Amino acid sequence: METGPATEPHTSRDEVLRGAIERARRSPFYAQHLDGHSLETRADLSSLPFTRKQHLTEQSPFGMLAVPAAKAWHYHESSGTTGEPISTWSGLSELKRMASRVHGMVPELDRETILLNRFPLFAPVSFVFEEALRQAGACHIAAGNLSWDVPFTRALEFIRRLKVTAISSLPLEPVLLRELARDQGLDLATDLGSVELIFCGGAVLPPALRRAIEHDWEARVVEIYGSNETMLMGVGCTEGRLHLCGELLEFEILHPETFEPVGPGERGIVTITSLVQEVMPLVRYVTGDLVRRETEPCPCGRADETVEVLGRFEETVEIDGASAMQYEILDAAYEFADTLGTRVFFVLIRPHELRLLVELDDPSRTVSAEKERELARRIGLPVTVETLGPNEVLDRSAMFRTPSIYKPNVITDWRKPGRKPITIMEALLEWPSFDGRTLFHLGKRQIKNALRRRRLSREDAARS
Ligand SMILES: [Zn+2]
């Protein structure tokens, strides 16, 4: 009997899964890993062995491929915690499905959209947005944040001049752009008021941060959940909840220790099986991401389960027997900073406490002991707060100090006014030159930071 493509309505979930497992077996890794295992129905999934990040590292670059490498559309490589690269390959047809998921869930994406895409070009998720914009018939600006072509200042300039309506980026990006805009005397409501939609992905999005971005930009935030291995796993709906993409992946939410399925309202590790991926299918891949399953169905009416993404389980912070997720720490910190009228802080995880460095216009303003205790109670870990002055946590001038980059060349015309490069690298890159005053401030800041670092390290050493 012939099986249709995975999305055809007459295809049962069991059939889709059977097809996915058979496709996975085409890779050298799964041919061996699944040897002796079979799947007839969805219920058999739990009898298949897990795939761990370690497997992906060991199998890089070609071991997970179910097709010849040249048949993949995109290659990405990231360094794992061990520093060993992890290869991820993806296909064009799955990219299109992912893009249509984003397009279908975000009503603001239409022909009028101009999206400033700050995801780095090397990262697969960047192309999900490019394709979603293509499907919407809208304009895409490839302005990856790791490229020297579009530093923060230019990104801001694009928003203002081109009347950009949407941004896709890490959740920190809108915070940084806002600080830079304020520094440059731009007003978010008037100068940058065209932005109505901000996609945030690539890091956790705690509620207090979402509220801050929505408030500052007067824009709707859409959460995007994915990873390099999977590209896209979830998209936020108009109700602000994150729906898992059930047509792309089979999800299991498993207890972090027992690896048994957890119930609604409970926390578990996201484990996925690819349903549509043909290039690098994954079977029961343990992503390491901790989520909380929601208990109530979403009012938006979508059937896909909604979860709250809490971040990487291995990044749980433990101090003296108590623990908190970075998500919870950041949520409390953004809320706390908001009460002080700032968005700028930096959290140091120290052996015996969290140190919250908060940047204030007036650093002499003190934080009451009661407020500090309340923050510590909220996080569940010991916290002390240190207030710092303008630019001591976020050096805004550093956001300007990016080099100008030119087309590589081996010929230069010195008769023209301006710079006179004398090497290929000089012709390619131009670092801004600093006046004495800037150099003095830079030096002073570096010395202050070094002293603060030494003081805190000595305190840590003395306590342990
Ligand atoms: Zn919903």
mmCIF file of N, CA, C and O and ligand atoms in Angstrom, residues 105 235-243 297-302 304 306, ligand 1:
data_model
loop_
_atom_site.group_PDB
_atom_site.id
_atom_site.type_symbol
_atom_site.label_atom_id
_atom_site.label_comp_id
_atom_site.label_asym_id
_atom_site.label_seq_id
_atom_site.Cartn_x
_atom_site.Cartn_y
_atom_site.Cartn_z
ATOM 1 N N MET A 105 0.301 31.149 11.871
ATOM 2 C CA MET A 105 -0.078 31.485 13.256
ATOM 3 C C MET A 105 0.022 32.964 13.586
ATOM 4 O O MET A 105 -0.368 33.385 14.661
ATOM 5 N N VAL A 235 5.545 27.718 18.346
ATOM 6 C CA VAL A 235 5.276 29.107 17.950
ATOM 7 C C VAL A 235 4.208 29.676 18.885
ATOM 8 O O VAL A 235 3.237 28.993 19.215
ATOM 9 N N GLY A 236 4.409 30.917 19.294
ATOM 10 C CA GLY A 236 3.450 31.583 20.172
ATOM 11 C C GLY A 236 2.191 31.963 19.407
ATOM 12 O O GLY A 236 2.245 32.315 18.226
ATOM 13 N N CYS A 237 1.023 31.888 20.084
ATOM 14 C CA CYS A 237 -0.242 32.230 19.427
ATOM 15 C C CYS A 237 -0.692 33.618 19.859
ATOM 16 O O CYS A 237 -0.021 34.288 20.642
ATOM 17 N N THR A 238 -1.842 34.039 19.362
ATOM 18 C CA THR A 238 -2.339 35.378 19.682
ATOM 19 C C THR A 238 -2.720 35.508 21.159
ATOM 20 O O THR A 238 -2.878 36.605 21.665
ATOM 21 N N GLU A 239 -2.854 34.375 21.855
ATOM 22 C CA GLU A 239 -3.136 34.413 23.294
ATOM 23 C C GLU A 239 -1.844 34.482 24.108
ATOM 24 O O GLU A 239 -1.883 34.458 25.336
ATOM 25 N N GLY A 240 -0.715 34.496 23.415
ATOM 26 C CA GLY A 240 0.568 34.579 24.113
ATOM 27 C C GLY A 240 1.049 33.249 24.661
ATOM 28 O O GLY A 240 1.966 33.203 25.465
ATOM 29 N N ARG A 241 0.434 32.156 24.230
ATOM 30 C CA ARG A 241 0.895 30.840 24.685
ATOM 31 C C ARG A 241 1.675 30.146 23.579
ATOM 32 O O ARG A 241 1.481 30.414 22.412
ATOM 33 N N LEU A 242 2.571 29.257 24.002
ATOM 34 C CA LEU A 242 3.444 28.607 23.037
ATOM 35 C C LEU A 242 2.905 27.233 22.663
ATOM 36 O O LEU A 242 2.826 26.341 23.508
ATOM 37 N N HIS A 243 2.546 27.081 21.387
ATOM 38 C CA HIS A 243 2.032 25.796 20.900
ATOM 39 C C HIS A 243 3.165 24.976 20.304
ATOM 40 O O HIS A 243 3.936 25.487 19.495
ATOM 41 N N PRO A 297 -6.677 23.899 28.012
ATOM 42 C CA PRO A 297 -6.520 24.116 26.573
ATOM 43 C C PRO A 297 -6.461 25.615 26.271
ATOM 44 O O PRO A 297 -7.008 26.422 27.018
ATOM 45 N N CYS A 298 -5.789 25.977 25.188
ATOM 46 C CA CYS A 298 -5.614 27.395 24.871
ATOM 47 C C CYS A 298 -6.918 27.985 24.312
ATOM 48 O O CYS A 298 -7.564 27.370 23.461
ATOM 49 N N PRO A 299 -7.282 29.183 24.769
ATOM 50 C CA PRO A 299 -8.515 29.829 24.273
ATOM 51 C C PRO A 299 -8.472 30.110 22.767
ATOM 52 O O PRO A 299 -9.521 30.338 22.167
ATOM 53 N N CYS A 300 -7.280 30.080 22.143
ATOM 54 C CA CYS A 300 -7.204 30.379 20.708
ATOM 55 C C CYS A 300 -7.818 29.251 19.879
ATOM 56 O O CYS A 300 -8.080 29.428 18.698
ATOM 57 N N GLY A 301 -8.031 28.101 20.515
ATOM 58 C CA GLY A 301 -8.712 27.012 19.832
ATOM 59 C C GLY A 301 -7.799 26.015 19.132
ATOM 60 O O GLY A 301 -8.271 24.997 18.639
ATOM 61 N N ARG A 302 -6.506 26.282 19.095
ATOM 62 C CA ARG A 302 -5.596 25.316 18.467
ATOM 63 C C ARG A 302 -5.466 24.075 19.333
ATOM 64 O O ARG A 302 -5.376 24.175 20.552
ATOM 65 N N ASP A 304 -2.955 21.895 19.351
ATOM 66 C CA ASP A 304 -1.598 21.562 19.781
ATOM 67 C C ASP A 304 -1.370 21.960 21.235
ATOM 68 O O ASP A 304 -1.771 23.036 21.670
ATOM 69 N N THR A 306 0.146 23.320 24.658
ATOM 70 C CA THR A 306 0.951 24.506 24.972
ATOM 71 C C THR A 306 1.828 24.231 26.187
ATOM 72 O O THR A 306 1.429 23.506 27.103
HETATM 73 ZN ZN ZN B 1 -3.184 29.382 21.567
#
